[in-house]
Coordinates of C-alpha atoms and ligand atoms in Angstrom, one line a residue:
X21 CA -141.4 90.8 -13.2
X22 CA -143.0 92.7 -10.0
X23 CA -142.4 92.0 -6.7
X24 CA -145.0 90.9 -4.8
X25 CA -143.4 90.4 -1.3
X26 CA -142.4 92.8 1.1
X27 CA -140.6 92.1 4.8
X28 CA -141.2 94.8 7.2
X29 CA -138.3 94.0 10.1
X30 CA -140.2 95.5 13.2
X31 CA -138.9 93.7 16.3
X32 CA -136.2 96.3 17.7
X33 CA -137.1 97.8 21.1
X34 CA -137.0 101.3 20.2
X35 CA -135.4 102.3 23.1
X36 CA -134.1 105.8 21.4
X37 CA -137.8 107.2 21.6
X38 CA -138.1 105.8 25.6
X39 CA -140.5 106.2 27.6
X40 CA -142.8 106.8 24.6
X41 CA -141.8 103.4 22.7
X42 CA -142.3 101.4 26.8
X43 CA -145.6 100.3 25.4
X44 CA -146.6 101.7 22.1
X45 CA -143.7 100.0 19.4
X46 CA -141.8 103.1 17.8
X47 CA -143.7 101.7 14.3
X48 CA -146.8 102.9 16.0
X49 CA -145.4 106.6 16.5
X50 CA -147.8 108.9 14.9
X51 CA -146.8 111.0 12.1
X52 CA -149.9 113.9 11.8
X53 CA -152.4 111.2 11.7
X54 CA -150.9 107.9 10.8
X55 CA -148.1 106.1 12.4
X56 CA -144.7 105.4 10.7
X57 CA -145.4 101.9 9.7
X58 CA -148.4 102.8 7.8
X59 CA -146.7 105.0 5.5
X60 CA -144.1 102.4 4.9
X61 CA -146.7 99.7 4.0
X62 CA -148.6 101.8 2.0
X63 CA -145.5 102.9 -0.3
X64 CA -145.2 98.3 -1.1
X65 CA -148.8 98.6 -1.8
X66 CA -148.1 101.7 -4.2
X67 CA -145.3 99.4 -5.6
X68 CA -147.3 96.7 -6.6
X69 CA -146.7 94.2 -3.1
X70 CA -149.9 92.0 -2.3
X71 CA -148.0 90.5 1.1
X72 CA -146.9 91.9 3.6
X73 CA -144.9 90.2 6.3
X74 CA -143.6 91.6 9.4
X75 CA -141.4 90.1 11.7
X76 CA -142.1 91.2 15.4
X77 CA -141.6 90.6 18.4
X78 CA -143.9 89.5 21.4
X79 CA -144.1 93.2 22.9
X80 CA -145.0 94.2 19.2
X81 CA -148.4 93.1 18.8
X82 CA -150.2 96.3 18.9
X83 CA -149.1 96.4 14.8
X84 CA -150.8 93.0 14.5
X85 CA -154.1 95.4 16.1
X86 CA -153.5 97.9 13.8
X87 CA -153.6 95.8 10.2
X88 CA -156.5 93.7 11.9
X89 CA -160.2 93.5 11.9
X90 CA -161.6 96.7 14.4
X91 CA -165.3 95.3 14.6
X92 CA -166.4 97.1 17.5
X93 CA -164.9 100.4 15.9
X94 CA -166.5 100.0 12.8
X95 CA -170.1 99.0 14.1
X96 CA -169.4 102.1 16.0
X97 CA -168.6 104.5 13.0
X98 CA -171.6 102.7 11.2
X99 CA -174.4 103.5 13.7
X100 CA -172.7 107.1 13.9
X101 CA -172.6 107.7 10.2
X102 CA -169.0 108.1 10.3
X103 CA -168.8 106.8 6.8
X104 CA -165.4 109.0 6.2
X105 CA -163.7 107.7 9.2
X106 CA -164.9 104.0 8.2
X107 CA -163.3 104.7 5.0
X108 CA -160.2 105.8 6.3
X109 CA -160.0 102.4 9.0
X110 CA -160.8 100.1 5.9
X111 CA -158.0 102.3 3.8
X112 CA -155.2 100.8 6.2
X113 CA -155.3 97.5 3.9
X114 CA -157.0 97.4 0.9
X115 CA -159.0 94.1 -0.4
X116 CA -156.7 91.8 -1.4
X117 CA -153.5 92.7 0.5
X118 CA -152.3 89.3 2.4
X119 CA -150.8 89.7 5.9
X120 CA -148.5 87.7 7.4
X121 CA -146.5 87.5 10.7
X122 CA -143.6 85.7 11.9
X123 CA -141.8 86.3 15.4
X124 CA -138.5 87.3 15.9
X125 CA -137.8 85.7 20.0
X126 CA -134.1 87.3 19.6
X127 CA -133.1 90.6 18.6
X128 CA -130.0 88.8 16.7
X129 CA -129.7 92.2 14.1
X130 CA -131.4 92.9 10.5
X131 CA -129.9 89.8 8.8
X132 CA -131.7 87.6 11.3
X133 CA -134.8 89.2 11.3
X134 CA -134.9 88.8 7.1
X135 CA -133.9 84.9 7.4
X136 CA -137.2 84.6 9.9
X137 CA -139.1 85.3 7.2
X138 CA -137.2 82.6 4.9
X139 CA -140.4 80.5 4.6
X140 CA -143.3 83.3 4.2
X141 CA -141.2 84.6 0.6
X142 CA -140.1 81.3 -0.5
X143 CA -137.8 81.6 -4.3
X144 CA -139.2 84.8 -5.4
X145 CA -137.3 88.2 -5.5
X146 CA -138.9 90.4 -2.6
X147 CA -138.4 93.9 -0.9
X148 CA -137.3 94.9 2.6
X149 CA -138.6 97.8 3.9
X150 CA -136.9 99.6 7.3
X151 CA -140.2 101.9 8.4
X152 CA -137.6 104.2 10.3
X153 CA -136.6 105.5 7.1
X154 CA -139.5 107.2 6.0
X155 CA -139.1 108.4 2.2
X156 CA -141.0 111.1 0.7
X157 CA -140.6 111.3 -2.9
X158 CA -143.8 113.2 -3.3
X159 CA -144.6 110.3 -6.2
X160 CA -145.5 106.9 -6.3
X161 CA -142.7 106.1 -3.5
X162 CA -139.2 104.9 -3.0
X163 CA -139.8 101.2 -3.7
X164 CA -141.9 101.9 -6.7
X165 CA -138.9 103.7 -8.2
X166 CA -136.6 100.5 -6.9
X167 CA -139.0 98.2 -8.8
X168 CA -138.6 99.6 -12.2
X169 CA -134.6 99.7 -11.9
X170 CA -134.7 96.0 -10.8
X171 CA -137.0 95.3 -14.1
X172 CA -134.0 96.4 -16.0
X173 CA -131.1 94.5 -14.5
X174 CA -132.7 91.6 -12.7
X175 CA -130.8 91.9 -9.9
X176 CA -130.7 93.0 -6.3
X177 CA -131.2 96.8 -6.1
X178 CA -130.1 98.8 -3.1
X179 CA -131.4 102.1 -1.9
X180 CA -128.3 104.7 -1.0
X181 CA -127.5 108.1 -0.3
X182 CA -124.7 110.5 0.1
X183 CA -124.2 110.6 4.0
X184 CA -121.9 113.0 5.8
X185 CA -118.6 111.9 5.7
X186 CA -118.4 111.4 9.9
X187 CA -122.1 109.5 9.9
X188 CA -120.3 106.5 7.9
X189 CA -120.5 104.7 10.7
X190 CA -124.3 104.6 11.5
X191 CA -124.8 102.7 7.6
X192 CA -123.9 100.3 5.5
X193 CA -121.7 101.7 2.9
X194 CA -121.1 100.1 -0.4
X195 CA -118.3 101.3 -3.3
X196 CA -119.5 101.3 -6.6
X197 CA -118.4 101.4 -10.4
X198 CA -120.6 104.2 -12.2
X199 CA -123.0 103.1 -14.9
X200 CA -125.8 106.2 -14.8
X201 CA -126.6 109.0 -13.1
X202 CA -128.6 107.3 -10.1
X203 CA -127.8 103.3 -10.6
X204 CA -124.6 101.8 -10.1
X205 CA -122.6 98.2 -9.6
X206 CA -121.4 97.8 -6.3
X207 CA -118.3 96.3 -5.7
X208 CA -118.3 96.2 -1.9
X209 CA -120.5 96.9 1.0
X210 CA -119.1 97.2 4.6
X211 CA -121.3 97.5 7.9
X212 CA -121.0 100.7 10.0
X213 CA -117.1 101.5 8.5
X214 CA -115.1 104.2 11.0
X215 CA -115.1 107.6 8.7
X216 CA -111.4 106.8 8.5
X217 CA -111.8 103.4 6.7
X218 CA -115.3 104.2 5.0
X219 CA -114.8 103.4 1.2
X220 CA -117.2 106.1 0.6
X221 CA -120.2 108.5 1.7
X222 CA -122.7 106.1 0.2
X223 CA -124.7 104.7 2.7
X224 CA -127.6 102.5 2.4
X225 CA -130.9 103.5 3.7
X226 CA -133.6 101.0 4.4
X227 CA -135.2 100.0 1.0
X228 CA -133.6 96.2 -0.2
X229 CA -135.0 94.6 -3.4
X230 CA -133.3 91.2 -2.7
X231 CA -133.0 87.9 -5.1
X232 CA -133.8 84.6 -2.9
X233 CA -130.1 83.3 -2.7
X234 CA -129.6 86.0 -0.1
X235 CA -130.9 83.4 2.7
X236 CA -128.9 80.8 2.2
X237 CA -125.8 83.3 2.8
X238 CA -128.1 84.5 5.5
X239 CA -128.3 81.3 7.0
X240 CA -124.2 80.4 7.3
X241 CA -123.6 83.6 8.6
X242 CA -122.0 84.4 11.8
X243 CA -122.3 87.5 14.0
X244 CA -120.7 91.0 12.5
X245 CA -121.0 94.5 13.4
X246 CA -122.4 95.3 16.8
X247 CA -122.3 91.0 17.3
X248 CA -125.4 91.2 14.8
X249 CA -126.1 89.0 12.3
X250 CA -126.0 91.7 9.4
X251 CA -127.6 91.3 5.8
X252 CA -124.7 93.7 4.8
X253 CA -122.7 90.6 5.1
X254 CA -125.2 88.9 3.1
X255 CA -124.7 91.4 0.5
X256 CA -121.0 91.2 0.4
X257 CA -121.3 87.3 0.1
X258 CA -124.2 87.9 -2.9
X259 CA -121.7 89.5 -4.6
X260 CA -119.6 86.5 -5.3
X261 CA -122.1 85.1 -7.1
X262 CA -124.6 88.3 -9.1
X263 CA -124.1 91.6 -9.3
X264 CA -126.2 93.6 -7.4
X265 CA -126.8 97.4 -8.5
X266 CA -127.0 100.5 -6.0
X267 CA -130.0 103.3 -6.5
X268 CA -129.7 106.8 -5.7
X269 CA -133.0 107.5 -5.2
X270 CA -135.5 110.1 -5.8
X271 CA -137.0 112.2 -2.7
X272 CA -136.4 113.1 0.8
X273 CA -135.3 110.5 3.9
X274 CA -136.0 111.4 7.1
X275 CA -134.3 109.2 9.9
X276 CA -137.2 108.3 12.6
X277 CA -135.0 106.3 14.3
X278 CA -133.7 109.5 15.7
X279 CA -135.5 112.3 17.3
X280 CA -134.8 115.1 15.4
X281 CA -135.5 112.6 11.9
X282 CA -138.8 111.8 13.6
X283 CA -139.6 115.6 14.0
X284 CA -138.4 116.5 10.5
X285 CA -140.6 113.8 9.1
X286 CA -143.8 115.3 11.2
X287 CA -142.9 118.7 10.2
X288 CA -142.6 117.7 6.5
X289 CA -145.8 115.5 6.2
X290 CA -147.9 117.9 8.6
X291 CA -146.9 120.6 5.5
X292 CA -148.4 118.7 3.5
X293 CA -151.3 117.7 5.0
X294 CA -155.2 119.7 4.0
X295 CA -156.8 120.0 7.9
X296 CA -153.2 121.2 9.8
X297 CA -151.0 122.9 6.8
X298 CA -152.3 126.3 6.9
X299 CA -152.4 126.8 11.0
X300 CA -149.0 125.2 11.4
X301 CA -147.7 127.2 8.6
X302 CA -149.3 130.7 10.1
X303 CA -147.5 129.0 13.9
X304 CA -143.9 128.3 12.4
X305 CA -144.3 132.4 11.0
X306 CA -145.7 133.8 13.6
X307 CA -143.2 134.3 15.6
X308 CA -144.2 132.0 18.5
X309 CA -141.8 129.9 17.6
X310 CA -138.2 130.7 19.5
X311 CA -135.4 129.2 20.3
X312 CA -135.4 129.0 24.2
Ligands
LIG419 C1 -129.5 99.0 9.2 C2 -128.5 98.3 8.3 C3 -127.5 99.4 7.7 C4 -128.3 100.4 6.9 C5 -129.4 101.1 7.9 C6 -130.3 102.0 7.2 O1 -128.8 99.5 10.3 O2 -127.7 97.4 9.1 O3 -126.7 98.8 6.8 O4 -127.5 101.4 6.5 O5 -130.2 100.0 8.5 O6 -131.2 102.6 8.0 P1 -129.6 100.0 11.7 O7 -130.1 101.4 11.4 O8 -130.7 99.0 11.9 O9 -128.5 100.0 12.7

């Protein structure tokens, strides 16, 4: 079975990247020449998702801009010639990629944002993907990986990786009973656990395959951590009724919710990219680079 619907929860304010994110939503931050919430709905494409639904907020509608029609731009390109730079607008979705958008009003946590898009998914399994956690696996991307692990155990599949012991507390972290060397059961799944009462390092990072029964735990859920509405509660109630399985994933997370994440993930995909590689490489070696 493949999953064909993928929530992109994009309402948060983004107030660790102020005054940059005062108009532009962090989503839009540019990494070398795309910004973050391209990559991350290009790597549901890559999986085999044909709808994409974002749940925003009012002061988010630039992203709406950015996955709409740009007719003025492209008449533009066309009288210039600019067929390469028409190619790479029209690359943003691809024919047949549906688009839809539901508003978040209240910034009532992750678990709330999900259940706004109750309707758009309807009874199918679907994937929720956290932009801020940009994964380079240098392959066919995170979810892709996610998709085939949920073909074998029909279930809800959760991205996670070993965190420092003192960062338990930024993640959800699950405990597990081993079954291979990157999937496991999970047995439990607490929100943002003090180091001291973490029941281990695993934390999960923002990749969800989820089975529909999640929203109506989603729905009778009260406030947890941080007075959110969390869908690591969700989780832990899912487990009463299905297993759900934990992936250790294959590739690299950086953290753009953070500043140095965000910097690591320019740094990384600017290495990588043909037109900057070789003058940022010759930059980073040349010495110009100190530590002031
Ligand atoms: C959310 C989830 C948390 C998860 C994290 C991954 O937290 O609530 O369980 O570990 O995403 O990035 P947030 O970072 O939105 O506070």
């Amino acid at each position: 079975m493949s999953i064909k619907k993928a929530i992109f929860p994009v309402a948060g304010l983004g107030t660790r990247f102020l005054p940059a994110t005062k108009v532009i939503p962090k989503e839009m931050l540019p990494i070398v020449d795309k910004p973050i919430i391209q990559y991350a709905t290009e790597e549901a494409i890559n999986a085999g998702v044909d709808e994409l639904i974002f749940v925003i907020s009012e002061s988010k509608k630039s992203i709406l801009h950015h996955y709409g029609d740009a007719e003025v731009l492209n008449q533009e390109l066309i009288e210039k010639q600019k067929h390469d730079l028409l190619e790479i607008v029209s690359d943003i979705i691809p024919a047949g990629i549906k688009l839809k958008y539901v508003e978040q009003h209240k910034a009532l946590g992750l678990g709330h944002a999900v259940l706004c898009a109750r309707e758009q998914v309807g009874k199918e399994p679907f994937a929720v993907i956290l932009p801020d956690d940009m994964i380079d696996d240098d392959e066919h991307g995170c979810l892709s990986q996610m998709v085939k692990i949920f073909n074998e155990h029909n279930s809800s599949i959760i991205a996670v990786e070993n965190v420092n012991p003192s960062d338990t507390d930024k993640y959800g972290i699950v405990s597990t009973e081993y079954l291979t060397e990157h999937v496991s059961r999970m047995l439990d799944i607490v929100e943002k656990p003090d180091p001291e009462l973490a029941p281990s390092t695993l934390a999960v990072v923002g990749r969800y395959i989820l089975t529909p029964e999640i929203f109506d735990l989603l729905e009778n859920l009260g406030k947890g951590a941080g007075g959110e509405i969390q869908l690591t509660d969700a989780i832990k109630k899912l487990l009463n009724h299905q297993s759900v399985h934990t992936y250790q994933f294959h590739g690299r997370r950086y953290d753009c919710g953070s500043k140095l994440g965000y910097i690591k993930a320019k740094l990384n995909y600017a290495l990588k990219h043909p037109e900057v590689k070789a003058g940022l490489l010759e930059h980073l070696q040349s010495g110009e680079v100190k530590n002031n």
